[in-house]
Amino acid sequence: MSSGPPFGFTPGEGDEGGSGFDPSKMDMSQLGEMLQQLGQMISAGTGPGQDGPVNWTLAHDSARAALAAEGDPSVGESERRSVEAAVSLAQVWLDDVTAFPPTAGASAWSRSEWLEATLPAWRRIIEPVAGHVQEATSSLLPGPEQGGGDALALPEGLPPELAALAGPMMGQFAGLAKSMGAAMFGGQVGQGLATLAAEVVGAGDVGIPLTEGGTPALLPRNVLAFGEGLGLPSDQVQLYLALREAAAQRLFTHVPWLRPRLLEAVEAYARGIHVDRERIQEAAQSLDPTDPEALQGLLSSGVFVPDDTEAQRAALARLETLLALVEGWVDDVVTEAGATRLPGAEALRETVRRRRASGGPAEKLFATLVGLELRPRRLREAAQLWSAIRAERGPEGRDAMWGHPDLLPTADDLDDVPGFIARSTPLDLSGLEDVPPGPEHPGTPEPGTGPAQ
């Protein structure tokens, strides 16, 4: 059982270890305010359907509020028709350069529509990591629920009326801390999704399948912002991004194992999570629980980011390689489709590469929140590999590599493209049909032709 002051109470001046806690010096109005604000944070994470490591209701509502505050006009009819025309033309161009058939339809989304369409996928991506972070941090709290013994102790000398008020709260603190953590995660995830909604240009823009059904979708407002300062006609920018979006949806739709493999890589990363206990305890000692902004700042500071383990690094390497292969394939297909048809294709290609390599504010926020970056670090190498395979085997041979996960290049293969092509070249068995039939067991003499007995 702990003998120090409870969480949020600090020793008075001159107290070496906190044993000199003097309740008479407590400001009762501040205590009341602290309890009120603590209750508000707890209630934000204890509503119906809000169990789990992330308060998704809070994430959704805070993201929608942030988007509304910035202004999120609905997509107009002319913008919708423009997106549909761009996607339709992109599909025609892609038919010549990939064996994967087109997917149906086209959508034009506002930022809020992107949020609603992709939130279920983000939940599957973020929740396994957040859950393991929560488990790891919950183990730091003493109490029977965490296997740490008795509930948090109250300081000696606390008046009976305060003990009656604070005792039950401290006894249930571990469970309440989970609700607070879920609310803080929810607030941070909502902020990240709102930021990301202002950056993405399509449903497949982040390199992972965020939607089902394979319908290409663009965000006209973000497409317009993407092209600012490039000195290119807006219709060229939109067509290039439509090519990327349509290509990504073809890949996600016609490679059924790709989505579960990506999620499996995230979950493998999550299984290896452990946190730095001393770092969290040091941060908690200086935390003012009456300041909700301080609690939010603690979460976004990276104090809960898990330490890397060997298993995590291996899982993250697999995830980054797969993301790079997805992005590299899209890059090669779009380059081939637009090189001779779209004058600004190369400039747009380089812009996309720089954008994906550096990562936006939202990607950095997710990295701080759960220690996970969804970035294809080796995009250029992967694009070169797909281009080399296409030059050797044609688009059909390149796309056939997605037939099974074991056929795909590894991180080491990205460093040795010629070697990979040589090792992965399918055996040519077509000439076997021309070989004349021989004995059932080669090397065995036919009857009457062997040596005399």
Coordinates of C-alpha atoms in Angstrom, one line a residue:
M1 CA 0.0 0.0 0.0
S2 CA 1.3 3.4 -0.9
S3 CA 2.3 5.7 2.0
G4 CA 2.7 8.9 -0.1
P5 CA 0.1 11.6 -0.9
P6 CA -2.4 10.7 -3.6
F7 CA -2.0 11.5 -7.2
G8 CA -2.1 15.2 -7.8
F9 CA -1.3 16.2 -4.2
T10 CA 2.3 17.4 -3.6
P11 CA 4.3 17.8 -0.4
G12 CA 4.3 21.2 1.2
E13 CA 7.5 23.3 1.5
G14 CA 10.1 21.6 3.5
D15 CA 8.6 18.2 3.2
E16 CA 11.2 15.7 2.1
G17 CA 9.0 12.7 1.4
G18 CA 5.5 14.1 1.6
S19 CA 4.9 12.9 5.3
G20 CA 4.4 16.5 6.4
F21 CA 1.1 16.9 4.4
D22 CA -1.0 19.5 6.2
P23 CA -4.8 19.3 5.2
S24 CA -5.4 22.6 6.9
K25 CA -3.5 24.4 4.2
M26 CA -5.7 23.0 1.4
D27 CA -7.8 25.4 -0.5
M28 CA -11.3 23.9 -0.5
S29 CA -12.4 25.9 -3.5
Q30 CA -9.5 24.5 -5.5
L31 CA -10.3 21.0 -4.3
G32 CA -13.9 21.4 -5.4
E33 CA -12.9 22.7 -8.8
M34 CA -10.5 19.9 -9.2
L35 CA -13.2 17.3 -8.4
Q36 CA -15.6 19.0 -10.8
Q37 CA -13.2 19.1 -13.7
L38 CA -12.1 15.5 -13.0
G39 CA -15.7 14.5 -13.1
Q40 CA -16.2 16.2 -16.4
M41 CA -13.3 14.3 -17.9
I42 CA -14.4 11.0 -16.5
S43 CA -18.0 11.5 -17.7
A44 CA -16.7 12.1 -21.2
G45 CA -15.4 8.6 -21.3
T46 CA -18.1 6.6 -19.5
G47 CA -21.1 7.0 -21.7
P48 CA -22.8 4.1 -23.5
G49 CA -20.8 2.4 -26.2
Q50 CA -17.6 4.1 -25.1
D51 CA -15.7 1.2 -23.6
G52 CA -12.2 0.5 -24.9
P53 CA -8.9 2.3 -25.1
V54 CA -10.2 5.2 -27.2
N55 CA -13.4 7.2 -26.7
W56 CA -14.5 7.1 -30.4
T57 CA -17.6 9.2 -29.7
L58 CA -15.4 12.0 -28.4
A59 CA -12.9 11.4 -31.4
H60 CA -15.8 11.7 -33.9
D61 CA -17.4 14.7 -32.3
S62 CA -14.2 16.7 -31.7
A63 CA -13.1 16.0 -35.3
R64 CA -16.4 17.2 -36.7
A65 CA -16.3 20.3 -34.5
A66 CA -12.8 21.2 -35.7
L67 CA -13.8 20.7 -39.3
A68 CA -16.9 22.8 -38.9
A69 CA -14.9 25.6 -37.2
E70 CA -12.5 25.8 -40.2
G71 CA -15.4 25.7 -42.6
D72 CA -16.3 22.6 -44.6
P73 CA -18.7 23.4 -47.4
S74 CA -20.6 20.7 -49.2
V75 CA -19.3 19.5 -52.6
G76 CA -21.1 21.4 -55.4
E77 CA -22.7 19.7 -58.4
S78 CA -20.1 21.1 -60.8
E79 CA -17.3 19.8 -58.6
R80 CA -18.9 16.4 -58.5
R81 CA -19.2 16.2 -62.3
S82 CA -15.6 17.3 -62.7
V83 CA -14.4 14.5 -60.3
E84 CA -16.5 11.9 -62.1
A85 CA -15.1 12.9 -65.5
A86 CA -11.5 12.9 -64.2
V87 CA -11.9 9.4 -62.7
S88 CA -13.6 8.1 -65.9
L89 CA -10.7 9.3 -68.0
A90 CA -8.2 7.9 -65.5
Q91 CA -9.8 4.5 -65.7
V92 CA -9.4 4.4 -69.5
W93 CA -5.7 5.3 -69.3
L94 CA -5.1 2.7 -66.5
D95 CA -6.7 -0.1 -68.6
D96 CA -3.6 0.1 -70.9
V97 CA -1.0 -0.2 -68.1
T98 CA -2.3 -2.7 -65.5
A99 CA -3.9 -6.1 -65.5
F100 CA -6.2 -5.2 -62.6
P101 CA -9.7 -4.3 -63.9
P102 CA -11.3 -1.0 -63.0
T103 CA -13.6 -0.5 -60.1
A104 CA -17.0 1.1 -60.4
G105 CA -18.2 4.6 -59.7
A106 CA -16.6 7.8 -58.4
S107 CA -17.3 10.0 -55.4
A108 CA -16.5 13.6 -54.5
W109 CA -16.3 14.2 -50.7
S110 CA -16.2 17.1 -48.3
R111 CA -13.8 16.7 -45.5
S112 CA -16.5 15.6 -43.1
E113 CA -17.6 13.0 -45.6
W114 CA -14.1 11.6 -45.7
L115 CA -14.1 11.4 -41.9
E116 CA -17.4 9.5 -41.8
A117 CA -16.3 7.1 -44.5
T118 CA -12.9 6.3 -43.1
L119 CA -13.5 6.4 -39.3
P120 CA -14.2 2.6 -39.0
A121 CA -10.9 1.8 -40.7
W122 CA -9.0 4.2 -38.4
R123 CA -10.6 2.5 -35.4
R124 CA -9.3 -0.9 -36.6
I125 CA -5.8 0.6 -37.1
I126 CA -5.5 2.7 -33.9
E127 CA -7.4 0.6 -31.4
P128 CA -5.0 -2.4 -31.1
V129 CA -2.0 0.0 -30.4
A130 CA -4.0 2.2 -28.1
G131 CA -5.3 -0.9 -26.2
H132 CA -1.8 -2.2 -25.5
V133 CA -0.6 1.3 -24.5
Q134 CA -3.5 1.4 -22.0
E135 CA -2.8 -2.0 -20.6
A136 CA 0.9 -1.1 -20.2
T137 CA 0.1 2.2 -18.4
S138 CA -2.7 0.7 -16.3
S139 CA -0.2 -1.7 -14.8
L140 CA 1.6 1.3 -13.3
L141 CA -1.3 2.0 -11.0
P142 CA -1.5 0.2 -7.6
G143 CA -4.7 -1.5 -6.8
P144 CA -6.4 -4.9 -7.0
E145 CA -7.6 -4.5 -10.5
Q146 CA -4.1 -4.1 -11.7
G147 CA -2.6 -6.7 -9.4
G148 CA -0.7 -4.1 -7.5
G149 CA -2.3 -4.5 -4.1
D150 CA -4.7 -2.2 -2.3
A151 CA -6.2 0.9 -3.6
L152 CA -4.3 4.2 -3.5
A153 CA -3.8 5.4 0.0
L154 CA -5.1 8.6 1.5
P155 CA -2.7 10.9 3.4
E156 CA -2.7 10.7 7.2
G157 CA -4.5 13.5 9.0
L158 CA -7.2 14.0 6.3
P159 CA -10.5 15.3 8.0
P160 CA -13.2 12.6 8.2
E161 CA -15.5 14.5 5.9
L162 CA -12.8 14.7 3.2
A163 CA -11.8 11.1 3.7
A164 CA -15.4 10.1 3.2
L165 CA -15.5 12.1 -0.1
A166 CA -12.1 11.2 -1.4
G167 CA -11.9 7.6 -0.2
P168 CA -14.3 6.0 -2.7
M169 CA -12.9 8.1 -5.5
M170 CA -9.3 7.0 -4.8
G171 CA -10.5 3.4 -4.4
Q172 CA -11.9 3.5 -7.9
F173 CA -9.1 5.6 -9.4
A174 CA -7.7 2.9 -11.6
G175 CA -11.0 2.4 -13.4
L176 CA -11.5 6.1 -13.7
A177 CA -8.0 6.6 -15.0
K178 CA -8.8 4.2 -17.9
S179 CA -11.9 6.3 -18.7
M180 CA -9.8 9.5 -18.6
G181 CA -7.1 7.9 -20.8
A182 CA -9.8 6.8 -23.3
A183 CA -11.1 10.4 -23.3
M184 CA -7.6 11.8 -23.8
F185 CA -6.9 9.4 -26.6
G186 CA -10.2 10.2 -28.2
G187 CA -9.4 13.9 -28.1
Q188 CA -6.0 13.4 -29.7
V189 CA -7.3 11.1 -32.3
G190 CA -10.1 13.5 -33.2
Q191 CA -7.6 16.3 -33.6
G192 CA -5.4 14.1 -35.8
L193 CA -8.3 13.0 -38.0
A194 CA -9.5 16.6 -38.4
T195 CA -5.9 17.7 -39.5
L196 CA -5.6 14.7 -41.8
A197 CA -9.0 15.4 -43.4
A198 CA -7.7 18.8 -44.4
E199 CA -4.6 17.2 -46.1
V200 CA -5.8 14.1 -47.9
V201 CA -6.9 14.3 -51.5
G202 CA -8.6 10.9 -51.8
A203 CA -9.7 7.7 -50.1
G204 CA -6.5 5.9 -50.8
D205 CA -4.1 8.8 -50.3
V206 CA -2.5 7.5 -47.1
G207 CA -1.5 4.2 -48.7
I208 CA -3.8 1.9 -46.8
P209 CA -7.3 0.8 -47.7
L210 CA -9.6 3.0 -45.6
T211 CA -12.8 2.2 -47.4
E212 CA -14.5 -0.9 -48.8
G213 CA -16.1 -1.3 -52.2
G214 CA -13.3 0.1 -54.3
T215 CA -15.0 3.3 -55.3
P216 CA -12.4 6.0 -56.1
A217 CA -13.1 9.2 -54.2
L218 CA -11.5 12.7 -54.3
L219 CA -11.9 15.7 -52.0
P220 CA -12.2 18.7 -54.5
R221 CA -11.3 21.3 -51.9
N222 CA -8.1 19.5 -50.9
V223 CA -7.2 18.8 -54.6
L224 CA -7.4 22.5 -55.3
A225 CA -5.1 23.2 -52.3
F226 CA -2.7 20.5 -53.4
G227 CA -2.1 22.2 -56.7
E228 CA -1.5 25.7 -55.3
G229 CA 1.9 27.0 -56.2
L230 CA 2.7 24.3 -58.7
G231 CA 2.0 26.4 -61.7
L232 CA 0.0 23.7 -63.4
P233 CA -3.6 23.8 -64.6
S234 CA -6.1 22.6 -62.0
D235 CA -7.6 20.0 -64.4
Q236 CA -4.1 18.4 -64.8
V237 CA -3.7 18.2 -61.1
Q238 CA -7.1 16.6 -60.6
L239 CA -6.5 14.1 -63.4
Y240 CA -3.2 13.0 -62.0
L241 CA -4.6 12.6 -58.5
A242 CA -7.6 10.7 -60.0
L243 CA -5.1 8.3 -61.7
R244 CA -3.5 7.7 -58.3
E245 CA -6.8 7.2 -56.5
A246 CA -8.2 4.9 -59.2
A247 CA -5.0 2.8 -59.3
A248 CA -4.9 2.4 -55.5
Q249 CA -8.6 1.3 -55.5
R250 CA -7.9 -1.3 -58.2
L251 CA -5.0 -2.7 -56.1
F252 CA -7.0 -2.8 -52.8
T253 CA -10.0 -4.4 -54.5
H254 CA -8.2 -7.1 -56.5
V255 CA -5.7 -8.1 -53.9
P256 CA -8.0 -9.4 -51.2
W257 CA -5.2 -10.4 -48.7
L258 CA -3.7 -6.9 -48.7
R259 CA -6.0 -5.2 -46.1
P260 CA -5.8 -8.0 -43.5
R261 CA -2.0 -8.2 -44.0
L262 CA -1.6 -4.5 -43.3
L263 CA -3.8 -4.7 -40.2
E264 CA -1.9 -7.8 -39.1
A265 CA 1.3 -5.8 -39.3
V266 CA -0.2 -3.1 -37.1
E267 CA -1.4 -5.7 -34.5
A268 CA 2.0 -7.4 -34.5
Y269 CA 3.5 -4.0 -33.6
A270 CA 1.0 -3.5 -30.9
R271 CA 1.6 -6.9 -29.2
G272 CA 5.2 -5.9 -28.4
I273 CA 4.3 -2.7 -26.6
H274 CA 5.8 -1.9 -23.3
V275 CA 6.3 1.6 -21.7
D276 CA 8.9 3.3 -19.7
R277 CA 7.5 3.2 -16.1
E278 CA 9.9 5.7 -14.7
R279 CA 9.3 8.3 -17.4
I280 CA 5.5 8.1 -16.8
Q281 CA 5.9 8.3 -13.1
E282 CA 8.1 11.3 -13.3
A283 CA 5.6 13.0 -15.6
A284 CA 2.7 12.2 -13.3
Q285 CA 4.4 13.7 -10.2
S286 CA 4.6 17.1 -11.8
L287 CA 1.1 17.0 -13.4
D288 CA -1.6 19.4 -12.2
P289 CA -4.9 17.4 -12.3
T290 CA -6.9 20.6 -12.2
D291 CA -5.7 21.6 -15.6
P292 CA -7.3 19.5 -18.4
E293 CA -4.9 21.1 -20.9
A294 CA -2.0 19.8 -19.0
L295 CA -3.4 16.3 -19.2
Q296 CA -3.8 16.6 -23.0
G297 CA -0.3 18.0 -23.2
L298 CA 1.0 15.0 -21.3
L299 CA -0.5 12.6 -23.8
S300 CA 0.7 14.5 -26.8
S301 CA 4.2 14.9 -25.4
G302 CA 5.1 11.4 -26.2
V303 CA 5.5 10.2 -22.6
F304 CA 3.2 7.2 -23.3
V305 CA 4.9 6.3 -26.6
P306 CA 6.1 2.8 -26.2
D307 CA 9.7 1.8 -26.3
D308 CA 10.8 -0.1 -29.4
T309 CA 11.5 -3.7 -28.9
E310 CA 13.2 -6.1 -31.4
A311 CA 9.8 -7.6 -32.2
Q312 CA 8.3 -4.2 -32.7
R313 CA 11.1 -3.1 -35.0
A314 CA 10.6 -6.2 -37.1
A315 CA 6.9 -5.7 -37.3
L316 CA 7.3 -2.0 -38.2
A317 CA 9.9 -2.9 -40.9
R318 CA 7.3 -5.3 -42.4
L319 CA 4.6 -2.7 -42.3
E320 CA 6.9 0.0 -43.8
T321 CA 8.0 -2.3 -46.6
L322 CA 4.4 -3.3 -47.5
L323 CA 3.4 0.4 -47.5
A324 CA 6.3 1.2 -49.7
L325 CA 5.4 -1.6 -52.1
V326 CA 1.8 -0.3 -52.4
E327 CA 3.0 3.3 -53.0
G328 CA 5.7 2.2 -55.4
W329 CA 3.3 0.1 -57.5
V330 CA 0.8 3.1 -57.7
D331 CA 3.7 5.4 -58.6
D332 CA 4.9 3.1 -61.4
V333 CA 1.4 2.5 -62.8
V334 CA 0.5 6.2 -62.8
T335 CA 3.8 7.2 -64.3
E336 CA 3.4 4.8 -67.1
A337 CA -0.2 5.9 -67.7
G338 CA 0.4 9.7 -67.7
A339 CA 4.0 10.1 -68.9
T340 CA 3.1 10.8 -72.5
R341 CA -0.4 12.2 -71.9
L342 CA 0.0 14.6 -69.0
P343 CA 2.6 17.4 -69.4
G344 CA 2.9 18.0 -65.7
A345 CA 3.0 14.4 -64.6
E346 CA 6.7 14.3 -63.6
A347 CA 6.4 17.5 -61.5
L348 CA 3.3 16.1 -59.8
R349 CA 5.0 12.8 -59.2
E350 CA 7.9 14.5 -57.4
T351 CA 5.5 16.6 -55.3
V352 CA 3.6 13.5 -54.2
R353 CA 6.9 11.7 -53.3
R354 CA 8.2 14.6 -51.2
R355 CA 4.8 14.9 -49.5
R356 CA 4.7 11.2 -48.6
A357 CA 8.4 11.1 -47.6
S358 CA 8.2 14.1 -45.2
G359 CA 4.8 13.3 -43.6
G360 CA 2.2 15.9 -42.6
P361 CA 1.3 17.2 -39.2
A362 CA -1.4 14.5 -38.7
E363 CA 1.1 11.6 -39.4
K364 CA 3.5 13.1 -36.9
L365 CA 0.7 13.4 -34.4
F366 CA -0.2 9.7 -34.7
A367 CA 3.5 8.9 -34.3
T368 CA 3.6 10.9 -31.1
L369 CA 0.3 9.4 -29.9
V370 CA 1.0 5.7 -30.4
G371 CA 4.6 5.5 -31.6
L372 CA 3.5 4.4 -35.1
E373 CA 4.3 6.1 -38.4
L374 CA 2.3 5.1 -41.5
R375 CA 4.9 6.2 -44.0
P376 CA 6.5 4.4 -46.9
R377 CA 10.1 5.3 -46.1
R378 CA 11.4 3.5 -49.2
L379 CA 9.0 4.7 -51.8
R380 CA 11.6 5.5 -54.4
E381 CA 13.3 2.1 -54.2
A382 CA 10.0 0.3 -54.4
A383 CA 9.0 2.3 -57.5
Q384 CA 12.3 1.5 -59.2
L385 CA 11.8 -2.2 -58.4
W386 CA 8.3 -2.3 -59.9
S387 CA 9.5 -0.4 -62.9
A388 CA 12.3 -3.0 -63.4
I389 CA 9.9 -5.9 -63.1
R390 CA 7.6 -4.3 -65.7
A391 CA 10.5 -3.8 -68.1
E392 CA 11.4 -7.4 -67.7
R393 CA 8.0 -9.1 -67.7
G394 CA 5.4 -6.5 -68.7
P395 CA 2.5 -5.1 -66.7
E396 CA 0.9 -8.6 -66.3
G397 CA 4.1 -10.0 -64.9
R398 CA 4.5 -7.1 -62.5
D399 CA 0.9 -7.3 -61.3
A400 CA 1.1 -11.1 -60.9
M401 CA 3.6 -10.5 -58.0
W402 CA 0.5 -9.5 -55.9
G403 CA -0.9 -13.0 -56.4
H404 CA 0.4 -14.1 -53.0
P405 CA 2.2 -12.3 -50.1
D406 CA 5.1 -14.7 -50.3
L407 CA 5.8 -13.5 -53.9
L408 CA 6.4 -9.9 -52.8
P409 CA 9.9 -8.4 -52.4
T410 CA 11.3 -8.0 -49.0
A411 CA 13.2 -5.0 -47.6
D412 CA 16.5 -6.7 -48.6
D413 CA 15.2 -7.2 -52.1
L414 CA 14.7 -3.4 -52.4
D415 CA 18.5 -3.2 -52.1
D416 CA 19.1 -5.8 -54.8
V417 CA 16.6 -5.3 -57.6
P418 CA 18.6 -7.3 -60.3
G419 CA 19.1 -10.2 -57.8
F420 CA 15.4 -10.3 -56.9
I421 CA 14.3 -10.3 -60.5
A422 CA 16.7 -13.2 -61.2
R423 CA 15.5 -15.2 -58.2
S424 CA 11.8 -14.6 -58.8
T425 CA 11.7 -15.2 -62.5
P426 CA 9.1 -18.0 -63.1
L427 CA 10.4 -21.2 -64.6
D428 CA 9.7 -21.6 -68.3
L429 CA 8.0 -25.0 -68.6
S430 CA 6.5 -24.5 -72.0
G431 CA 9.2 -26.6 -73.7
L432 CA 8.4 -29.7 -71.7
E433 CA 5.6 -30.5 -74.1
D434 CA 8.1 -31.0 -77.0
V435 CA 10.2 -33.6 -75.1
P436 CA 9.6 -37.1 -76.5
P437 CA 8.2 -39.5 -74.0
G438 CA 10.8 -41.8 -72.5
P439 CA 10.8 -44.6 -70.0
E440 CA 8.8 -44.3 -66.9
H441 CA 11.9 -44.1 -64.8
P442 CA 14.8 -42.3 -66.6
G443 CA 18.0 -44.2 -66.3
T444 CA 16.3 -47.6 -66.1
P445 CA 17.1 -49.7 -69.2
E446 CA 14.1 -50.8 -71.2
P447 CA 13.4 -54.5 -71.4
G448 CA 15.9 -56.3 -73.6
T449 CA 18.4 -53.5 -73.7
G450 CA 20.2 -54.0 -70.5
P451 CA 23.5 -55.9 -70.0
A452 CA 23.5 -59.7 -70.4
Q453 CA 22.8 -61.6 -67.3

